[in-house]
Amino acid sequence: MAVAKIVYASATGNTEGISEILEDAFKALDIDVERIEADDADDATFDDADICVVATYTDGDGEIPFDLEDFYDELPDFNLDGKVFGVVGSGDSELYPDYFCQAAIDFDQAFEKTGAKRGAELVKIENDADDEDEEVLKAFVTALTKA
């Protein structure tokens, strides 16, 4: 059975909610899934995963959340050959138009250096996920599992 791991950081609960939607979507497809809070992620987190997902918000003026900084810095050094990756970001385009989902964009680019294969395009969610976003997230998970 395929294994998916979702590493997430959430300050307001928006990204945590997104990670729960992703978890439910993987389970609906009979994929073994684990959600990992940013503080608990390390260089071995994705070792036994087939599908690697990061869900993050963007802090301040386009920064990686504090609790994901070390993971982000180390990610390009991970050997994820043969694995599939995807990234989801949440943000507020009204308050931060110049930095909307910048941390997710940065993670997406960092994953490209790991040898993992992009399984789905980056998903950007405005604040918390609504019903329409939930459908987008389900399609994201389906694309990851097919890749």
mmCIF file of N, CA and C in Angstrom:
data_model
loop_
_atom_site.group_PDB
_atom_site.id
_atom_site.type_symbol
_atom_site.label_atom_id
_atom_site.label_comp_id
_atom_site.label_asym_id
_atom_site.label_seq_id
_atom_site.Cartn_x
_atom_site.Cartn_y
_atom_site.Cartn_z
ATOM 1 N N MET A 1 0.843 -1.189 0.000
ATOM 2 C CA MET A 1 0.000 0.000 0.000
ATOM 3 C C MET A 1 0.881 1.243 0.000
ATOM 4 N N ALA A 2 0.517 2.197 -0.801
ATOM 5 C CA ALA A 2 1.266 3.451 -0.877
ATOM 6 C C ALA A 2 1.133 4.227 0.431
ATOM 7 N N VAL A 3 2.181 4.978 0.742
ATOM 8 C CA VAL A 3 2.213 5.784 1.962
ATOM 9 C C VAL A 3 2.390 7.251 1.582
ATOM 10 N N ALA A 4 1.512 8.095 2.133
ATOM 11 C CA ALA A 4 1.624 9.542 1.936
ATOM 12 C C ALA A 4 1.918 10.189 3.279
ATOM 13 N N LYS A 5 2.801 11.166 3.270
ATOM 14 C CA LYS A 5 3.088 11.941 4.484
ATOM 15 C C LYS A 5 2.876 13.407 4.169
ATOM 16 N N ILE A 6 2.168 14.072 5.078
ATOM 17 C CA ILE A 6 1.853 15.493 4.942
ATOM 18 C C ILE A 6 2.515 16.237 6.084
ATOM 19 N N VAL A 7 3.480 17.075 5.765
ATOM 20 C CA VAL A 7 4.101 17.948 6.757
ATOM 21 C C VAL A 7 3.400 19.294 6.651
ATOM 22 N N TYR A 8 2.940 19.819 7.791
ATOM 23 C CA TYR A 8 2.204 21.083 7.735
ATOM 24 C C TYR A 8 2.601 22.024 8.867
ATOM 25 N N ALA A 9 2.454 23.312 8.567
ATOM 26 C CA ALA A 9 2.617 24.373 9.565
ATOM 27 C C ALA A 9 1.361 25.215 9.525
ATOM 28 N N SER A 10 0.849 25.560 10.709
ATOM 29 C CA SER A 10 -0.386 26.327 10.761
ATOM 30 C C SER A 10 -0.344 27.279 11.944
ATOM 31 N N ALA A 11 -0.598 28.553 11.684
ATOM 32 C CA ALA A 11 -0.630 29.549 12.756
ATOM 33 C C ALA A 11 -2.072 29.838 13.179
ATOM 34 N N THR A 12 -2.974 29.889 12.213
ATOM 35 C CA THR A 12 -4.364 30.267 12.495
ATOM 36 C C THR A 12 -5.313 29.074 12.438
ATOM 37 N N GLY A 13 -4.817 27.926 12.028
ATOM 38 C CA GLY A 13 -5.656 26.747 11.867
ATOM 39 C C GLY A 13 -6.056 26.497 10.427
ATOM 40 N N ASN A 14 -5.849 27.478 9.547
ATOM 41 C CA ASN A 14 -6.226 27.307 8.142
ATOM 42 C C ASN A 14 -5.479 26.153 7.485
ATOM 43 N N THR A 15 -4.167 26.135 7.655
ATOM 44 C CA THR A 15 -3.371 25.102 6.990
ATOM 45 C C THR A 15 -3.572 23.742 7.660
ATOM 46 N N GLU A 16 -3.804 23.741 8.946
ATOM 47 C CA GLU A 16 -4.120 22.475 9.620
ATOM 48 C C GLU A 16 -5.411 21.890 9.035
ATOM 49 N N GLY A 17 -6.409 22.735 8.831
ATOM 50 C CA GLY A 17 -7.660 22.283 8.204
ATOM 51 C C GLY A 17 -7.433 21.743 6.806
ATOM 52 N N ILE A 18 -6.572 22.414 6.048
ATOM 53 C CA ILE A 18 -6.228 21.943 4.703
ATOM 54 C C ILE A 18 -5.559 20.570 4.784
ATOM 55 N N SER A 19 -4.648 20.395 5.748
ATOM 56 C CA SER A 19 -3.960 19.106 5.887
ATOM 57 C C SER A 19 -4.955 17.995 6.244
ATOM 58 N N GLU A 20 -6.000 18.332 7.008
ATOM 59 C CA GLU A 20 -7.027 17.344 7.351
ATOM 60 C C GLU A 20 -7.845 16.947 6.118
ATOM 61 N N ILE A 21 -8.144 17.925 5.264
ATOM 62 C CA ILE A 21 -8.855 17.625 4.009
ATOM 63 C C ILE A 21 -7.995 16.702 3.144
ATOM 64 N N LEU A 22 -6.702 17.003 3.066
ATOM 65 C CA LEU A 22 -5.790 16.155 2.295
ATOM 66 C C LEU A 22 -5.751 14.741 2.872
ATOM 67 N N GLU A 23 -5.651 14.647 4.188
ATOM 68 C CA GLU A 23 -5.620 13.336 4.850
ATOM 69 C C GLU A 23 -6.875 12.528 4.509
ATOM 70 N N ASP A 24 -8.038 13.151 4.616
ATOM 71 C CA ASP A 24 -9.289 12.461 4.307
ATOM 72 C C ASP A 24 -9.340 12.017 2.843
ATOM 73 N N ALA A 25 -8.830 12.857 1.949
ATOM 74 C CA ALA A 25 -8.831 12.521 0.520
ATOM 75 C C ALA A 25 -7.919 11.325 0.233
ATOM 76 N N PHE A 26 -6.753 11.279 0.890
ATOM 77 C CA PHE A 26 -5.868 10.117 0.722
ATOM 78 C C PHE A 26 -6.538 8.852 1.249
ATOM 79 N N LYS A 27 -7.158 8.962 2.437
ATOM 80 C CA LYS A 27 -7.830 7.789 3.019
ATOM 81 C C LYS A 27 -8.941 7.288 2.111
ATOM 82 N N ALA A 28 -9.668 8.203 1.477
ATOM 83 C CA ALA A 28 -10.759 7.822 0.573
ATOM 84 C C ALA A 28 -10.238 7.030 -0.623
ATOM 85 N N LEU A 29 -8.958 7.203 -0.938
ATOM 86 C CA LEU A 29 -8.332 6.475 -2.048
ATOM 87 C C LEU A 29 -7.520 5.271 -1.555
ATOM 88 N N ASP A 30 -7.737 4.890 -0.292
ATOM 89 C CA ASP A 30 -7.038 3.753 0.329
ATOM 90 C C ASP A 30 -5.525 3.920 0.368
ATOM 91 N N ILE A 31 -5.083 5.146 0.585
ATOM 92 C CA ILE A 31 -3.661 5.429 0.745
ATOM 93 C C ILE A 31 -3.379 5.575 2.241
ATOM 94 N N ASP A 32 -2.358 4.901 2.734
ATOM 95 C CA ASP A 32 -1.940 5.049 4.129
ATOM 96 C C ASP A 32 -1.346 6.449 4.278
ATOM 97 N N VAL A 33 -1.851 7.234 5.216
ATOM 98 C CA VAL A 33 -1.446 8.633 5.308
ATOM 99 C C VAL A 33 -1.130 9.024 6.745
ATOM 100 N N GLU A 34 -0.147 9.904 6.881
ATOM 101 C CA GLU A 34 0.229 10.441 8.192
ATOM 102 C C GLU A 34 0.438 11.947 8.067
ATOM 103 N N ARG A 35 -0.173 12.695 8.980
ATOM 104 C CA ARG A 35 0.041 14.145 9.063
ATOM 105 C C ARG A 35 1.079 14.399 10.142
ATOM 106 N N ILE A 36 2.043 15.266 9.848
ATOM 107 C CA ILE A 36 3.132 15.558 10.771
ATOM 108 C C ILE A 36 3.234 17.063 10.960
ATOM 109 N N GLU A 37 3.147 17.507 12.200
ATOM 110 C CA GLU A 37 3.310 18.930 12.478
ATOM 111 C C GLU A 37 4.748 19.340 12.187
ATOM 112 N N ALA A 38 4.923 20.567 11.763
ATOM 113 C CA ALA A 38 6.229 21.078 11.348
ATOM 114 C C ALA A 38 7.321 20.828 12.391
ATOM 115 N N ASP A 39 7.008 21.042 13.655
ATOM 116 C CA ASP A 39 8.010 20.841 14.715
ATOM 117 C C ASP A 39 8.526 19.412 14.783
ATOM 118 N N ASP A 40 7.729 18.456 14.307
ATOM 119 C CA ASP A 40 8.096 17.041 14.387
ATOM 120 C C ASP A 40 8.731 16.513 13.104
ATOM 121 N N ALA A 41 8.846 17.355 12.086
ATOM 122 C CA ALA A 41 9.432 16.923 10.808
ATOM 123 C C ALA A 41 10.945 17.014 10.865
ATOM 124 N N ASP A 42 11.602 16.015 10.258
ATOM 125 C CA ASP A 42 13.067 16.036 10.187
ATOM 126 C C ASP A 42 13.514 15.383 8.877
ATOM 127 N N ASP A 43 14.809 15.176 8.746
ATOM 128 C CA ASP A 43 15.348 14.670 7.484
ATOM 129 C C ASP A 43 14.929 13.235 7.176
ATOM 130 N N ALA A 44 14.357 12.522 8.148
ATOM 131 C CA ALA A 44 13.909 11.145 7.916
ATOM 132 C C ALA A 44 12.400 11.054 7.691
ATOM 133 N N THR A 45 11.703 12.157 7.771
ATOM 134 C CA THR A 45 10.245 12.161 7.690
ATOM 135 C C THR A 45 9.718 11.481 6.434
ATOM 136 N N PHE A 46 10.322 11.750 5.298
ATOM 137 C CA PHE A 46 9.816 11.216 4.034
ATOM 138 C C PHE A 46 10.483 9.903 3.625
ATOM 139 N N ASP A 47 11.355 9.346 4.474
ATOM 140 C CA ASP A 47 12.094 8.141 4.101
ATOM 141 C C ASP A 47 11.188 6.991 3.664
ATOM 142 N N ASP A 48 10.113 6.742 4.393
ATOM 143 C CA ASP A 48 9.240 5.610 4.074
ATOM 144 C C ASP A 48 7.957 6.050 3.362
ATOM 145 N N ALA A 49 7.971 7.245 2.803
ATOM 146 C CA ALA A 49 6.796 7.757 2.087
ATOM 147 C C ALA A 49 6.966 7.561 0.585
ATOM 148 N N ASP A 50 5.847 7.315 -0.075
ATOM 149 C CA ASP A 50 5.827 7.289 -1.535
ATOM 150 C C ASP A 50 5.414 8.651 -2.072
ATOM 151 N N ILE A 51 4.546 9.335 -1.297
ATOM 152 C CA ILE A 51 4.021 10.645 -1.662
ATOM 153 C C ILE A 51 4.378 11.625 -0.544
ATOM 154 N N CYS A 52 5.047 12.718 -0.911
ATOM 155 C CA CYS A 52 5.539 13.706 0.048
ATOM 156 C C CYS A 52 4.810 15.026 -0.182
ATOM 157 N N VAL A 53 4.134 15.517 0.849
ATOM 158 C CA VAL A 53 3.346 16.741 0.734
ATOM 159 C C VAL A 53 3.754 17.718 1.822
ATOM 160 N N VAL A 54 3.874 18.984 1.445
ATOM 161 C CA VAL A 54 4.040 20.061 2.420
ATOM 162 C C VAL A 54 2.870 21.013 2.252
ATOM 163 N N ALA A 55 2.236 21.348 3.375
ATOM 164 C CA ALA A 55 1.163 22.340 3.413
ATOM 165 C C ALA A 55 1.622 23.443 4.360
ATOM 166 N N THR A 56 1.708 24.662 3.850
ATOM 167 C CA THR A 56 2.268 25.736 4.659
ATOM 168 C C THR A 56 1.567 27.065 4.414
ATOM 169 N N TYR A 57 1.629 27.909 5.409
ATOM 170 C CA TYR A 57 1.231 29.302 5.246
ATOM 171 C C TYR A 57 2.505 30.094 5.000
ATOM 172 N N THR A 58 2.372 31.356 4.684
ATOM 173 C CA THR A 58 3.525 32.234 4.505
ATOM 174 C C THR A 58 3.525 33.231 5.648
ATOM 175 N N ASP A 59 4.671 33.382 6.266
ATOM 176 C CA ASP A 59 4.796 34.275 7.416
ATOM 177 C C ASP A 59 5.279 35.651 6.967
ATOM 178 N N GLY A 60 4.755 36.680 7.614
ATOM 179 C CA GLY A 60 5.238 38.045 7.394
ATOM 180 C C GLY A 60 5.328 38.427 5.931
ATOM 181 N N ASP A 61 6.489 38.893 5.553
ATOM 182 C CA ASP A 61 6.718 39.371 4.192
ATOM 183 C C ASP A 61 7.342 38.284 3.313
ATOM 184 N N GLY A 62 6.651 37.155 3.222
ATOM 185 C CA GLY A 62 7.092 36.090 2.331
ATOM 186 C C GLY A 62 8.011 35.061 2.939
ATOM 187 N N GLU A 63 8.066 34.998 4.275
ATOM 188 C CA GLU A 63 8.998 34.078 4.923
ATOM 189 C C GLU A 63 8.393 32.688 5.150
ATOM 190 N N ILE A 64 9.294 31.716 5.229
ATOM 191 C CA ILE A 64 8.940 30.358 5.640
ATOM 192 C C ILE A 64 8.555 30.438 7.122
ATOM 193 N N PRO A 65 7.496 29.743 7.548
ATOM 194 C CA PRO A 65 7.151 29.741 8.978
ATOM 195 C C PRO A 65 8.329 29.266 9.824
ATOM 196 N N PHE A 66 8.484 29.863 10.986
ATOM 197 C CA PHE A 66 9.615 29.565 11.865
ATOM 198 C C PHE A 66 9.772 28.068 12.111
ATOM 199 N N ASP A 67 8.663 27.376 12.384
ATOM 200 C CA ASP A 67 8.758 25.955 12.725
ATOM 201 C C ASP A 67 9.045 25.053 11.522
ATOM 202 N N LEU A 68 9.105 25.631 10.321
ATOM 203 C CA LEU A 68 9.477 24.863 9.123
ATOM 204 C C LEU A 68 10.833 25.284 8.544
ATOM 205 N N GLU A 69 11.474 26.275 9.153
ATOM 206 C CA GLU A 69 12.721 26.805 8.585
ATOM 207 C C GLU A 69 13.799 25.747 8.417
ATOM 208 N N ASP A 70 14.079 24.966 9.469
ATOM 209 C CA ASP A 70 15.141 23.960 9.381
ATOM 210 C C ASP A 70 14.799 22.894 8.347
ATOM 211 N N PHE A 71 13.546 22.454 8.355
ATOM 212 C CA PHE A 71 13.101 21.446 7.386
ATOM 213 C C PHE A 71 13.276 21.968 5.964
ATOM 214 N N TYR A 72 12.888 23.205 5.736
ATOM 215 C CA TYR A 72 13.031 23.829 4.422
ATOM 216 C C TYR A 72 14.508 23.919 4.020
ATOM 217 N N ASP A 73 15.350 24.358 4.944
ATOM 218 C CA ASP A 73 16.776 24.502 4.645
ATOM 219 C C ASP A 73 17.420 23.171 4.275
ATOM 220 N N GLU A 74 16.968 22.087 4.902
ATOM 221 C CA GLU A 74 17.552 20.768 4.665
ATOM 222 C C GLU A 74 16.923 20.034 3.472
ATOM 223 N N LEU A 75 15.713 20.422 3.091
ATOM 224 C CA LEU A 75 14.970 19.699 2.047
ATOM 225 C C LEU A 75 15.763 19.485 0.754
ATOM 226 N N PRO A 76 16.451 20.488 0.215
ATOM 227 C CA PRO A 76 17.175 20.252 -1.046
ATOM 228 C C PRO A 76 18.240 19.153 -0.945
ATOM 229 N N ASP A 77 18.680 18.826 0.267
ATOM 230 C CA ASP A 77 19.690 17.790 0.464
ATOM 231 C C ASP A 77 19.091 16.396 0.612
ATOM 232 N N PHE A 78 17.752 16.298 0.751
ATOM 233 C CA PHE A 78 17.101 14.994 0.869
ATOM 234 C C PHE A 78 17.207 14.270 -0.466
ATOM 235 N N ASN A 79 17.375 12.948 -0.412
ATOM 236 C CA ASN A 79 17.325 12.128 -1.617
ATOM 237 C C ASN A 79 15.933 11.521 -1.684
ATOM 238 N N LEU A 80 15.088 12.087 -2.518
ATOM 239 C CA LEU A 80 13.710 11.613 -2.646
ATOM 240 C C LEU A 80 13.456 10.973 -4.015
ATOM 241 N N ASP A 81 14.518 10.423 -4.613
ATOM 242 C CA ASP A 81 14.379 9.729 -5.897
ATOM 243 C C ASP A 81 13.280 8.684 -5.798
ATOM 244 N N GLY A 82 12.431 8.628 -6.811
ATOM 245 C CA GLY A 82 11.377 7.638 -6.863
ATOM 246 C C GLY A 82 10.119 8.016 -6.104
ATOM 247 N N LYS A 83 10.148 9.152 -5.439
ATOM 248 C CA LYS A 83 8.985 9.614 -4.682
ATOM 249 C C LYS A 83 8.257 10.704 -5.471
ATOM 250 N N VAL A 84 7.025 10.968 -5.076
ATOM 251 C CA VAL A 84 6.196 11.986 -5.704
ATOM 252 C C VAL A 84 5.979 13.097 -4.688
ATOM 253 N N PHE A 85 5.979 14.353 -5.150
ATOM 254 C CA PHE A 85 5.743 15.463 -4.219
ATOM 255 C C PHE A 85 4.642 16.383 -4.704
ATOM 256 N N GLY A 86 4.097 17.117 -3.735
ATOM 257 C CA GLY A 86 3.124 18.157 -4.006
ATOM 258 C C GLY A 86 3.132 19.159 -2.868
ATOM 259 N N VAL A 87 2.777 20.405 -3.170
ATOM 260 C CA VAL A 87 2.794 21.478 -2.170
ATOM 261 C C VAL A 87 1.480 22.252 -2.225
ATOM 262 N N VAL A 88 0.979 22.577 -1.028
ATOM 263 C CA VAL A 88 -0.219 23.396 -0.880
ATOM 264 C C VAL A 88 0.123 24.573 0.022
ATOM 265 N N GLY A 89 -0.326 25.750 -0.375
ATOM 266 C CA GLY A 89 -0.110 26.936 0.445
ATOM 267 C C GLY A 89 -1.414 27.625 0.769
ATOM 268 N N SER A 90 -1.439 28.252 1.932
ATOM 269 C CA SER A 90 -2.583 29.106 2.263
ATOM 270 C C SER A 90 -2.043 30.508 2.506
ATOM 271 N N GLY A 91 -2.858 31.499 2.178
ATOM 272 C CA GLY A 91 -2.407 32.867 2.353
ATOM 273 C C GLY A 91 -3.553 33.848 2.236
ATOM 274 N N ASP A 92 -3.206 35.107 2.324
ATOM 275 C CA ASP A 92 -4.181 36.185 2.240
ATOM 276 C C ASP A 92 -3.701 37.165 1.173
ATOM 277 N N SER A 93 -4.297 37.070 -0.010
ATOM 278 C CA SER A 93 -3.838 37.897 -1.131
ATOM 279 C C SER A 93 -4.232 39.364 -0.964
ATOM 280 N N GLU A 94 -5.212 39.632 -0.111
ATOM 281 C CA GLU A 94 -5.608 41.018 0.117
ATOM 282 C C GLU A 94 -4.601 41.744 1.007
ATOM 283 N N LEU A 95 -4.210 41.086 2.103
ATOM 284 C CA LEU A 95 -3.251 41.687 3.033
ATOM 285 C C LEU A 95 -1.810 41.615 2.511
ATOM 286 N N TYR A 96 -1.491 40.529 1.798
ATOM 287 C CA TYR A 96 -0.107 40.308 1.343
ATOM 288 C C TYR A 96 -0.069 39.981 -0.151
ATOM 289 N N PRO A 97 -0.490 40.911 -1.000
ATOM 290 C CA PRO A 97 -0.551 40.596 -2.440
ATOM 291 C C PRO A 97 0.810 40.254 -3.042
ATOM 292 N N ASP A 98 1.872 40.848 -2.537
ATOM 293 C CA ASP A 98 3.201 40.595 -3.095
ATOM 294 C C ASP A 98 3.812 39.287 -2.609
ATOM 295 N N TYR A 99 3.254 38.722 -1.539
ATOM 296 C CA TYR A 99 3.844 37.520 -0.931
ATOM 297 C C TYR A 99 2.853 36.376 -0.820
ATOM 298 N N PHE A 100 1.761 36.424 -1.586
ATOM 299 C CA PHE A 100 0.722 35.405 -1.490
ATOM 300 C C PHE A 100 1.301 34.014 -1.734
ATOM 301 N N CYS A 101 1.242 33.178 -0.709
ATOM 302 C CA CYS A 101 1.703 31.780 -0.766
ATOM 303 C C CYS A 101 3.187 31.647 -1.139
ATOM 304 N N GLN A 102 3.990 32.635 -0.823
ATOM 305 C CA GLN A 102 5.413 32.605 -1.183
ATOM 306 C C GLN A 102 6.133 31.406 -0.566
ATOM 307 N N ALA A 103 5.809 31.056 0.677
ATOM 308 C CA ALA A 103 6.477 29.916 1.312
ATOM 309 C C ALA A 103 6.185 28.628 0.538
ATOM 310 N N ALA A 104 4.964 28.478 0.053
ATOM 311 C CA ALA A 104 4.618 27.291 -0.734
ATOM 312 C C ALA A 104 5.404 27.272 -2.046
ATOM 313 N N ILE A 105 5.536 28.418 -2.675
ATOM 314 C CA ILE A 105 6.325 28.522 -3.906
ATOM 315 C C ILE A 105 7.769 28.116 -3.632
ATOM 316 N N ASP A 106 8.312 28.593 -2.509
ATOM 317 C CA ASP A 106 9.697 28.262 -2.140
ATOM 318 C C ASP A 106 9.851 26.761 -1.885
ATOM 319 N N PHE A 107 8.879 26.158 -1.195
ATOM 320 C CA PHE A 107 8.944 24.709 -0.953
ATOM 321 C C PHE A 107 8.848 23.937 -2.267
ATOM 322 N N ASP A 108 7.992 24.376 -3.155
ATOM 323 C CA ASP A 108 7.840 23.730 -4.444
ATOM 324 C C ASP A 108 9.178 23.710 -5.186
ATOM 325 N N GLN A 109 9.878 24.830 -5.165
ATOM 326 C CA GLN A 109 11.184 24.919 -5.829
ATOM 327 C C GLN A 109 12.232 24.064 -5.119
ATOM 328 N N ALA A 110 12.172 24.001 -3.790
ATOM 329 C CA ALA A 110 13.127 23.184 -3.034
ATOM 330 C C ALA A 110 12.929 21.698 -3.338
ATOM 331 N N PHE A 111 11.681 21.271 -3.462
ATOM 332 C CA PHE A 111 11.407 19.871 -3.791
ATOM 333 C C PHE A 111 12.018 19.474 -5.125
ATOM 334 N N GLU A 112 12.082 20.405 -6.064
ATOM 335 C CA GLU A 112 12.633 20.096 -7.382
ATOM 336 C C GLU A 112 14.096 19.654 -7.305
ATOM 337 N N LYS A 113 14.776 20.005 -6.226
ATOM 338 C CA LYS A 113 16.195 19.655 -6.072
ATOM 339 C C LYS A 113 16.408 18.305 -5.399
ATOM 340 N N THR A 114 15.319 17.624 -5.008
ATOM 341 C CA THR A 114 15.431 16.390 -4.222
ATOM 342 C C THR A 114 15.437 15.118 -5.055
ATOM 343 N N GLY A 115 15.125 15.231 -6.338
ATOM 344 C CA GLY A 115 14.999 14.050 -7.177
ATOM 345 C C GLY A 115 13.589 13.498 -7.209
ATOM 346 N N ALA A 116 12.690 14.055 -6.396
ATOM 347 C CA ALA A 116 11.288 13.618 -6.412
ATOM 348 C C ALA A 116 10.603 14.148 -7.670
ATOM 349 N N LYS A 117 9.535 13.470 -8.053
ATOM 350 C CA LYS A 117 8.761 13.837 -9.240
ATOM 351 C C LYS A 117 7.543 14.659 -8.808
ATOM 352 N N ARG A 118 7.293 15.756 -9.517
ATOM 353 C CA ARG A 118 6.106 16.561 -9.238
ATOM 354 C C ARG A 118 4.873 15.741 -9.611
ATOM 355 N N GLY A 119 3.995 15.540 -8.634
ATOM 356 C CA GLY A 119 2.801 14.757 -8.883
ATOM 357 C C GLY A 119 1.584 15.603 -9.181
ATOM 358 N N ALA A 120 1.668 16.890 -8.787
ATOM 359 C CA ALA A 120 0.552 17.812 -9.000
ATOM 360 C C ALA A 120 1.094 19.234 -8.934
ATOM 361 N N GLU A 121 0.409 20.123 -9.610
ATOM 362 C CA GLU A 121 0.815 21.529 -9.566
ATOM 363 C C GLU A 121 0.533 22.115 -8.185
ATOM 364 N N LEU A 122 1.310 23.105 -7.824
ATOM 365 C CA LEU A 122 1.151 23.831 -6.566
ATOM 366 C C LEU A 122 -0.279 24.356 -6.438
ATOM 367 N N VAL A 123 -0.868 24.180 -5.261
ATOM 368 C CA VAL A 123 -2.215 24.677 -4.980
ATOM 369 C C VAL A 123 -2.108 25.830 -3.989
ATOM 370 N N LYS A 124 -2.760 26.943 -4.329
ATOM 371 C CA LYS A 124 -2.799 28.114 -3.449
ATOM 372 C C LYS A 124 -4.239 28.319 -2.983
ATOM 373 N N ILE A 125 -4.404 28.384 -1.666
ATOM 374 C CA ILE A 125 -5.728 28.536 -1.058
ATOM 375 C C ILE A 125 -5.802 29.902 -0.385
ATOM 376 N N GLU A 126 -6.882 30.610 -0.633
ATOM 377 C CA GLU A 126 -7.125 31.906 0.011
ATOM 378 C C GLU A 126 -7.660 31.650 1.418
ATOM 379 N N ASN A 127 -6.844 31.941 2.430
ATOM 380 C CA ASN A 127 -7.197 31.754 3.843
ATOM 381 C C ASN A 127 -7.564 30.304 4.137
ATOM 382 N N ASP A 128 -8.801 30.043 4.618
ATOM 383 C CA ASP A 128 -9.180 28.656 4.907
ATOM 384 C C ASP A 128 -9.948 28.078 3.714
ATOM 385 N N ALA A 129 -9.881 26.766 3.596
ATOM 386 C CA ALA A 129 -10.458 26.096 2.439
ATOM 387 C C ALA A 129 -11.982 26.096 2.497
ATOM 388 N N ASP A 130 -12.613 26.512 1.393
ATOM 389 C CA ASP A 130 -14.073 26.435 1.282
ATOM 390 C C ASP A 130 -14.433 25.191 0.458
ATOM 391 N N ASP A 131 -15.706 25.029 0.143
ATOM 392 C CA ASP A 131 -16.148 23.832 -0.583
ATOM 393 C C ASP A 131 -15.471 23.697 -1.947
ATOM 394 N N GLU A 132 -15.311 24.815 -2.635
ATOM 395 C CA GLU A 132 -14.654 24.791 -3.941
ATOM 396 C C GLU A 132 -13.189 24.370 -3.797
ATOM 397 N N ASP A 133 -12.516 24.901 -2.770
ATOM 398 C CA ASP A 133 -11.124 24.532 -2.508
ATOM 399 C C ASP A 133 -11.006 23.052 -2.165
ATOM 400 N N GLU A 134 -11.988 22.539 -1.437
ATOM 401 C CA GLU A 134 -11.965 21.130 -1.063
ATOM 402 C C GLU A 134 -11.952 20.247 -2.309
ATOM 403 N N GLU A 135 -12.702 20.627 -3.319
ATOM 404 C CA GLU A 135 -12.706 19.872 -4.578
ATOM 405 C C GLU A 135 -11.342 19.954 -5.273
ATOM 406 N N VAL A 136 -10.728 21.126 -5.230
ATOM 407 C CA VAL A 136 -9.387 21.311 -5.801
ATOM 408 C C VAL A 136 -8.382 20.429 -5.057
ATOM 409 N N LEU A 137 -8.490 20.375 -3.733
ATOM 410 C CA LEU A 137 -7.582 19.562 -2.928
ATOM 411 C C LEU A 137 -7.777 18.066 -3.199
ATOM 412 N N LYS A 138 -9.002 17.652 -3.401
ATOM 413 C CA LYS A 138 -9.261 16.242 -3.738
ATOM 414 C C LYS A 138 -8.640 15.899 -5.091
ATOM 415 N N ALA A 139 -8.759 16.816 -6.054
ATOM 416 C CA ALA A 139 -8.146 16.603 -7.373
ATOM 417 C C ALA A 139 -6.616 16.555 -7.255
ATOM 418 N N PHE A 140 -6.058 17.396 -6.381
ATOM 419 C CA PHE A 140 -4.613 17.424 -6.104
ATOM 420 C C PHE A 140 -4.170 16.050 -5.590
ATOM 421 N N VAL A 141 -4.896 15.491 -4.629
ATOM 422 C CA VAL A 141 -4.562 14.188 -4.057
ATOM 423 C C VAL A 141 -4.696 13.094 -5.128
ATOM 424 N N THR A 142 -5.727 13.148 -5.926
ATOM 425 C CA THR A 142 -5.909 12.166 -6.990
ATOM 426 C C THR A 142 -4.726 12.204 -7.965
ATOM 427 N N ALA A 143 -4.305 13.415 -8.326
ATOM 428 C CA ALA A 143 -3.155 13.560 -9.231
ATOM 429 C C ALA A 143 -1.889 12.977 -8.604
ATOM 430 N N LEU A 144 -1.685 13.221 -7.322
ATOM 431 C CA LEU A 144 -0.509 12.681 -6.639
ATOM 432 C C LEU A 144 -0.511 11.154 -6.639
ATOM 433 N N THR A 145 -1.667 10.560 -6.379
ATOM 434 C CA THR A 145 -1.724 9.107 -6.313
ATOM 435 C C THR A 145 -1.556 8.473 -7.691
ATOM 436 N N LYS A 146 -1.995 9.159 -8.736
ATOM 437 C CA LYS A 146 -1.833 8.628 -10.087
ATOM 438 C C LYS A 146 -0.395 8.765 -10.598
ATOM 439 N N ALA A 147 0.317 9.751 -10.068
ATOM 440 C CA ALA A 147 1.702 9.973 -10.502
ATOM 441 C C ALA A 147 2.602 8.869 -9.972
#
